[in-house]
Amino acid sequence: MKLDKQITDLKSKYDHLNDQLMNSENLDNKQIIQINKDLSKLEPIISLSDTIKKLENEIEGYKEILENENEEELRSLAKQELPIYEKDLEQKNRELLIALLPKDEADDKNVILEIRAGTGGDEAALFAGDLFRMYERYSAIKNWNFQPMEKNETGLKGVKEAIIEIKGDGVFKFLKNESGVHRVQRIPETESGGRIHTSAATVAVLPEAEEVDVDIKESDLRIDVYRSGGAGGQSVNTTDSAVRITHLPTGIVVTQQDERSQHKNKAKALKILRSRIYDVERQKKTTRRVFQ
């Protein structure tokens, strides 16, 4: 009965959201986006619930035939079909229970992936480079869009730091547990004596926040522009295209200099900043729920 009430409440919410969308002339874009997101979360549950109701009606009909019908052909059909429908109903009920479990609201989001070489010198950068290529290949297997936003490379395919945007279905759900310190013990390419080295790299997996998720006020930002570094000669950017954004309330700082355009660097930096702020707020909510 408790489950029936939960489904009834969700259907009422679903209908209310649809009514709001049908009369959206007084809603702004952010509200419409949020309603569509809420509807997309409810639709699988409502669809499963409707399917279960149809299966229950079919099962009831076949049981009635077996109890009251004398015609052998109909009884034979009911005997064949009833176990199939009962098995299907059992499966759909399991799917519904899973669909009703509390979900991380960020599971369906894209990801900002940050990789940084830790202790271990050149070997740590090589390990960070291996991690970069591992996530790149995994993204290709999953048909995700793997787009580096910033990449600071060393020799021998090493990576000091990389920031990547990964887009696709349920990216955060699959990658969120990758956050943390990754360590490796091996004989590195830079080692001539055959000694085993321990190296580390840190990985941060941030759910990519949209504007509707985080409201950043211009007054809360300090934006500095400066000349980006380069390899020398023609590679040095002669304009102030690099951007450093400081979010004053949180102290979070993001720099971006990969693009030659200041506007593109600012847009990338804001995207990363928004995701970092969103992740901080998300973790605060999780902590509050744990200690309530």
CSV table of C-alpha atoms in Angstrom, one decimal:
chain,number,residue,atom,x,y,z
A,1,MET,CA,0.0,0.0,0.0
A,2,LYS,CA,2.9,2.3,0.8
A,3,LEU,CA,4.3,1.7,-2.7
A,4,ASP,CA,0.9,2.4,-4.3
A,5,LYS,CA,0.7,5.7,-2.5
A,6,GLN,CA,4.2,6.6,-3.6
A,7,ILE,CA,3.3,5.9,-7.3
A,8,THR,CA,0.0,7.8,-6.9
A,9,ASP,CA,1.9,10.8,-5.5
A,10,LEU,CA,4.5,10.6,-8.4
A,11,LYS,CA,1.7,10.5,-11.0
A,12,SER,CA,0.1,13.6,-9.5
A,13,LYS,CA,3.4,15.4,-9.6
A,14,TYR,CA,3.9,14.2,-13.2
A,15,ASP,CA,0.5,15.5,-14.2
A,16,HIS,CA,1.1,18.8,-12.4
A,17,LEU,CA,4.4,19.3,-14.2
A,18,ASN,CA,2.8,18.6,-17.5
A,19,ASP,CA,0.1,21.2,-16.7
A,20,GLN,CA,2.8,23.8,-15.9
A,21,LEU,CA,4.5,23.1,-19.2
A,22,MET,CA,1.3,23.4,-21.2
A,23,ASN,CA,0.7,26.8,-19.6
A,24,SER,CA,4.3,28.0,-19.7
A,25,GLU,CA,3.7,31.6,-20.8
A,26,ASN,CA,4.5,32.9,-17.3
A,27,LEU,CA,7.7,30.7,-16.9
A,28,ASP,CA,11.2,31.8,-17.7
A,29,ASN,CA,13.7,29.5,-19.5
A,30,LYS,CA,15.3,28.2,-16.4
A,31,GLN,CA,12.0,27.1,-15.0
A,32,ILE,CA,11.0,25.4,-18.2
A,33,ILE,CA,14.4,23.6,-18.3
A,34,GLN,CA,14.0,22.4,-14.7
A,35,ILE,CA,10.4,21.2,-15.4
A,36,ASN,CA,11.6,19.2,-18.4
A,37,LYS,CA,14.4,17.7,-16.3
A,38,ASP,CA,12.0,16.7,-13.6
A,39,LEU,CA,9.6,15.1,-16.2
A,40,SER,CA,12.4,13.1,-17.8
A,41,LYS,CA,13.2,11.6,-14.3
A,42,LEU,CA,9.6,10.7,-13.7
A,43,GLU,CA,8.7,9.3,-17.1
A,44,PRO,CA,10.5,5.9,-16.7
A,45,ILE,CA,8.7,5.4,-13.4
A,46,ILE,CA,5.3,6.3,-14.8
A,47,SER,CA,5.8,4.2,-17.9
A,48,LEU,CA,6.8,1.1,-15.7
A,49,SER,CA,3.8,1.7,-13.5
A,50,ASP,CA,1.4,1.8,-16.5
A,51,THR,CA,3.0,-1.4,-17.9
A,52,ILE,CA,2.6,-3.2,-14.6
A,53,LYS,CA,-1.1,-2.2,-14.4
A,54,LYS,CA,-1.7,-3.6,-17.9
A,55,LEU,CA,0.1,-6.8,-17.0
A,56,GLU,CA,-1.9,-7.2,-13.8
A,57,ASN,CA,-5.2,-6.7,-15.8
A,58,GLU,CA,-4.0,-9.4,-18.4
A,59,ILE,CA,-3.2,-11.8,-15.6
A,60,GLU,CA,-6.5,-11.2,-13.9
A,61,GLY,CA,-8.2,-11.9,-17.2
A,62,TYR,CA,-6.4,-15.2,-17.8
A,63,LYS,CA,-7.1,-16.3,-14.2
A,64,GLU,CA,-10.8,-15.6,-14.7
A,65,ILE,CA,-10.8,-17.7,-17.8
A,66,LEU,CA,-9.2,-20.6,-15.9
A,67,GLU,CA,-11.8,-20.3,-13.1
A,68,ASN,CA,-15.0,-19.8,-15.2
A,69,GLU,CA,-14.4,-20.8,-18.8
A,70,ASN,CA,-15.3,-24.3,-20.0
A,71,GLU,CA,-14.1,-24.0,-23.6
A,72,GLU,CA,-10.9,-26.0,-23.8
A,73,GLU,CA,-9.2,-23.8,-26.4
A,74,LEU,CA,-9.5,-20.7,-24.3
A,75,ARG,CA,-8.3,-22.5,-21.2
A,76,SER,CA,-5.3,-23.9,-23.1
A,77,LEU,CA,-4.4,-20.4,-24.3
A,78,ALA,CA,-4.7,-19.0,-20.7
A,79,LYS,CA,-2.5,-21.8,-19.4
A,80,GLN,CA,0.2,-21.0,-21.9
A,81,GLU,CA,0.1,-17.2,-21.6
A,82,LEU,CA,-0.4,-16.8,-17.8
A,83,PRO,CA,3.2,-17.9,-16.7
A,84,ILE,CA,4.7,-15.6,-19.4
A,85,TYR,CA,2.7,-12.6,-18.1
A,86,GLU,CA,3.5,-13.5,-14.5
A,87,LYS,CA,7.2,-13.7,-15.2
A,88,ASP,CA,7.1,-10.4,-17.0
A,89,LEU,CA,5.2,-8.8,-14.1
A,90,GLU,CA,7.8,-10.0,-11.7
A,91,GLN,CA,10.6,-8.5,-13.8
A,92,LYS,CA,8.8,-5.1,-14.2
A,93,ASN,CA,8.1,-4.9,-10.5
A,94,ARG,CA,11.9,-5.4,-9.8
A,95,GLU,CA,12.7,-2.7,-12.4
A,96,LEU,CA,10.1,-0.4,-10.7
A,97,LEU,CA,11.7,-0.9,-7.2
A,98,ILE,CA,15.1,-0.1,-8.7
A,99,ALA,CA,13.7,3.0,-10.4
A,100,LEU,CA,12.3,4.2,-7.1
A,101,LEU,CA,15.6,4.0,-5.2
A,102,PRO,CA,17.1,7.4,-4.3
A,103,LYS,CA,19.5,8.5,-7.0
A,104,ASP,CA,22.4,10.9,-7.0
A,105,GLU,CA,20.9,13.9,-8.8
A,106,ALA,CA,24.1,14.3,-10.7
A,107,ASP,CA,24.3,10.8,-12.1
A,108,ASP,CA,23.0,11.8,-15.6
A,109,LYS,CA,25.3,14.8,-15.9
A,110,ASN,CA,28.3,15.2,-18.2
A,111,VAL,CA,31.7,15.4,-16.5
A,112,ILE,CA,34.7,17.7,-16.0
A,113,LEU,CA,37.6,15.4,-15.4
A,114,GLU,CA,40.8,16.8,-13.9
A,115,ILE,CA,44.1,14.8,-13.9
A,116,ARG,CA,47.2,16.0,-12.1
A,117,ALA,CA,50.6,14.4,-11.7
A,118,GLY,CA,51.5,14.0,-8.0
A,119,THR,CA,54.6,12.7,-6.3
A,120,GLY,CA,57.2,10.9,-8.4
A,121,GLY,CA,58.6,13.5,-10.7
A,122,ASP,CA,58.7,12.6,-14.4
A,123,GLU,CA,57.3,9.1,-13.7
A,124,ALA,CA,54.2,10.7,-12.1
A,125,ALA,CA,53.7,12.7,-15.3
A,126,LEU,CA,54.0,9.5,-17.3
A,127,PHE,CA,51.4,7.8,-15.1
A,128,ALA,CA,49.1,10.8,-15.4
A,129,GLY,CA,49.5,10.5,-19.2
A,130,ASP,CA,48.6,6.9,-19.0
A,131,LEU,CA,45.4,7.8,-17.0
A,132,PHE,CA,44.6,10.4,-19.6
A,133,ARG,CA,44.8,7.9,-22.4
A,134,MET,CA,42.9,5.3,-20.4
A,135,TYR,CA,39.9,7.6,-19.9
A,136,GLU,CA,40.1,8.7,-23.5
A,137,ARG,CA,39.9,5.0,-24.7
A,138,TYR,CA,37.1,4.2,-22.2
A,139,SER,CA,35.2,7.2,-23.5
A,140,ALA,CA,35.6,5.9,-27.0
A,141,ILE,CA,34.2,2.5,-26.0
A,142,LYS,CA,31.2,4.1,-24.3
A,143,ASN,CA,30.7,6.5,-27.3
A,144,TRP,CA,31.2,9.5,-25.2
A,145,ASN,CA,32.6,12.8,-26.5
A,146,PHE,CA,36.1,13.3,-24.9
A,147,GLN,CA,37.2,16.9,-25.3
A,148,PRO,CA,40.4,18.2,-23.6
A,149,MET,CA,39.9,21.7,-22.3
A,150,GLU,CA,43.5,22.1,-21.0
A,151,LYS,CA,46.5,19.9,-21.3
A,152,ASN,CA,50.0,20.6,-19.9
A,153,GLU,CA,52.3,17.9,-21.4
A,154,THR,CA,55.9,16.8,-20.7
A,155,GLY,CA,58.3,14.7,-22.7
A,156,LEU,CA,57.7,11.0,-23.3
A,157,LYS,CA,53.9,11.4,-23.4
A,158,GLY,CA,53.8,12.7,-19.8
A,159,VAL,CA,51.0,15.0,-18.5
A,160,LYS,CA,51.5,17.4,-15.7
A,161,GLU,CA,47.8,18.5,-15.7
A,162,ALA,CA,44.8,17.9,-17.9
A,163,ILE,CA,41.2,19.1,-17.7
A,164,ILE,CA,38.7,17.3,-20.0
A,165,GLU,CA,35.0,17.7,-20.7
A,166,ILE,CA,33.3,14.3,-21.3
A,167,LYS,CA,29.8,14.3,-22.7
A,168,GLY,CA,27.5,11.3,-23.0
A,169,ASP,CA,24.7,9.2,-21.3
A,170,GLY,CA,25.2,8.9,-17.6
A,171,VAL,CA,28.9,9.8,-17.6
A,172,PHE,CA,29.1,10.9,-14.0
A,173,LYS,CA,27.3,7.7,-12.8
A,174,PHE,CA,30.1,5.7,-14.4
A,175,LEU,CA,33.1,7.8,-13.5
A,176,LYS,CA,32.3,9.4,-10.1
A,177,ASN,CA,34.1,6.7,-8.1
A,178,GLU,CA,37.3,7.5,-10.0
A,179,SER,CA,37.9,10.6,-7.9
A,180,GLY,CA,40.9,10.3,-5.6
A,181,VAL,CA,44.6,9.5,-5.5
A,182,HIS,CA,45.8,6.8,-8.0
A,183,ARG,CA,49.1,5.1,-7.3
A,184,VAL,CA,51.3,2.8,-9.4
A,185,GLN,CA,54.5,0.8,-8.6
A,186,ARG,CA,56.6,0.0,-11.7
A,187,ILE,CA,59.9,0.4,-13.4
A,188,PRO,CA,59.5,3.6,-15.3
A,189,GLU,CA,60.8,4.4,-18.7
A,190,THR,CA,63.1,7.0,-17.1
A,191,GLU,CA,64.8,4.5,-14.9
A,192,SER,CA,68.0,3.0,-16.2
A,193,GLY,CA,68.9,1.0,-13.1
A,194,GLY,CA,65.8,-1.2,-13.1
A,195,ARG,CA,64.5,0.1,-9.7
A,196,ILE,CA,60.8,0.1,-8.9
A,197,HIS,CA,59.3,3.6,-8.4
A,198,THR,CA,56.0,4.5,-6.7
A,199,SER,CA,54.2,7.4,-8.4
A,200,ALA,CA,50.8,9.0,-7.8
A,201,ALA,CA,48.3,11.1,-9.7
A,202,THR,CA,45.1,12.7,-8.5
A,203,VAL,CA,41.8,12.5,-10.4
A,204,ALA,CA,38.8,14.7,-9.8
A,205,VAL,CA,35.5,13.9,-11.4
A,206,LEU,CA,33.1,16.8,-11.3
A,207,PRO,CA,29.5,16.7,-12.5
A,208,GLU,CA,29.3,19.4,-15.2
A,209,ALA,CA,26.9,22.1,-13.9
A,210,GLU,CA,24.6,24.0,-16.1
A,211,GLU,CA,23.6,27.6,-15.6
A,212,VAL,CA,20.3,26.4,-14.0
A,213,ASP,CA,22.3,24.5,-11.4
A,214,VAL,CA,24.5,27.3,-10.2
A,215,ASP,CA,23.8,31.0,-10.2
A,216,ILE,CA,27.1,32.9,-10.4
A,217,LYS,CA,26.9,36.6,-9.8
A,218,GLU,CA,29.3,38.9,-11.7
A,219,SER,CA,29.9,40.8,-8.5
A,220,ASP,CA,31.2,37.6,-6.9
A,221,LEU,CA,34.0,37.2,-9.5
A,222,ARG,CA,37.4,38.7,-9.8
A,223,ILE,CA,38.7,38.2,-13.4
A,224,ASP,CA,42.3,38.8,-14.2
A,225,VAL,CA,43.8,38.5,-17.7
A,226,TYR,CA,47.4,38.0,-18.5
A,227,ARG,CA,49.7,36.8,-21.3
A,228,SER,CA,49.7,33.1,-21.7
A,229,GLY,CA,52.9,31.1,-21.5
A,230,GLY,CA,54.4,29.4,-24.5
A,231,ALA,CA,57.3,27.4,-25.8
A,232,GLY,CA,59.0,30.6,-27.2
A,233,GLY,CA,59.3,32.2,-30.6
A,234,GLN,CA,56.0,32.3,-32.5
A,235,SER,CA,54.3,30.0,-30.0
A,236,VAL,CA,54.1,32.8,-27.4
A,237,ASN,CA,50.8,34.5,-27.3
A,238,THR,CA,51.5,38.2,-27.6
A,239,THR,CA,48.0,39.3,-26.3
A,240,ASP,CA,46.5,39.0,-22.9
A,241,SER,CA,44.3,36.0,-23.7
A,242,ALA,CA,44.9,33.9,-20.5
A,243,VAL,CA,42.2,34.2,-17.9
A,244,ARG,CA,42.2,33.7,-14.1
A,245,ILE,CA,38.8,33.8,-12.4
A,246,THR,CA,38.4,33.9,-8.6
A,247,HIS,CA,35.1,33.2,-7.0
A,248,LEU,CA,35.2,35.5,-4.0
A,249,PRO,CA,32.6,33.7,-1.7
A,250,THR,CA,34.4,30.3,-2.0
A,251,GLY,CA,37.9,31.3,-2.9
A,252,ILE,CA,37.9,28.8,-5.8
A,253,VAL,CA,40.4,29.9,-8.5
A,254,VAL,CA,40.3,28.7,-12.1
A,255,THR,CA,42.8,29.6,-14.8
A,256,GLN,CA,42.5,28.9,-18.6
A,257,GLN,CA,45.0,29.7,-21.3
A,258,ASP,CA,44.7,27.0,-23.9
A,259,GLU,CA,42.8,29.1,-26.4
A,260,ARG,CA,44.2,32.1,-28.3
A,261,SER,CA,40.9,33.9,-27.6
A,262,GLN,CA,40.3,35.6,-24.3
A,263,HIS,CA,36.5,35.1,-24.6
A,264,LYS,CA,36.9,31.3,-25.3
A,265,ASN,CA,39.3,31.0,-22.3
A,266,LYS,CA,36.8,32.9,-20.1
A,267,ALA,CA,33.9,30.6,-21.2
A,268,LYS,CA,35.9,27.5,-20.5
A,269,ALA,CA,37.0,28.8,-17.1
A,270,LEU,CA,33.5,29.7,-16.1
A,271,LYS,CA,32.3,26.2,-17.1
A,272,ILE,CA,35.0,24.7,-14.8
A,273,LEU,CA,34.3,27.1,-12.0
A,274,ARG,CA,30.5,26.4,-12.2
A,275,SER,CA,31.2,22.7,-11.9
A,276,ARG,CA,33.5,23.1,-9.0
A,277,ILE,CA,31.0,25.2,-7.1
A,278,TYR,CA,28.3,22.8,-7.9
A,279,ASP,CA,30.4,19.9,-6.6
A,280,VAL,CA,31.2,21.7,-3.3
A,281,GLU,CA,27.5,22.5,-2.7
A,282,ARG,CA,26.5,18.9,-3.6
A,283,GLN,CA,29.0,17.5,-1.1
A,284,LYS,CA,27.7,19.8,1.6
A,285,LYS,CA,24.2,18.5,1.0
A,286,THR,CA,25.4,14.9,1.2
A,287,THR,CA,27.2,15.6,4.5
A,288,ARG,CA,24.1,17.3,6.0
A,289,ARG,CA,22.0,14.2,5.0
A,290,VAL,CA,24.5,11.8,6.6
A,291,PHE,CA,24.5,13.7,9.9
A,292,GLN,CA,20.8,14.5,10.1
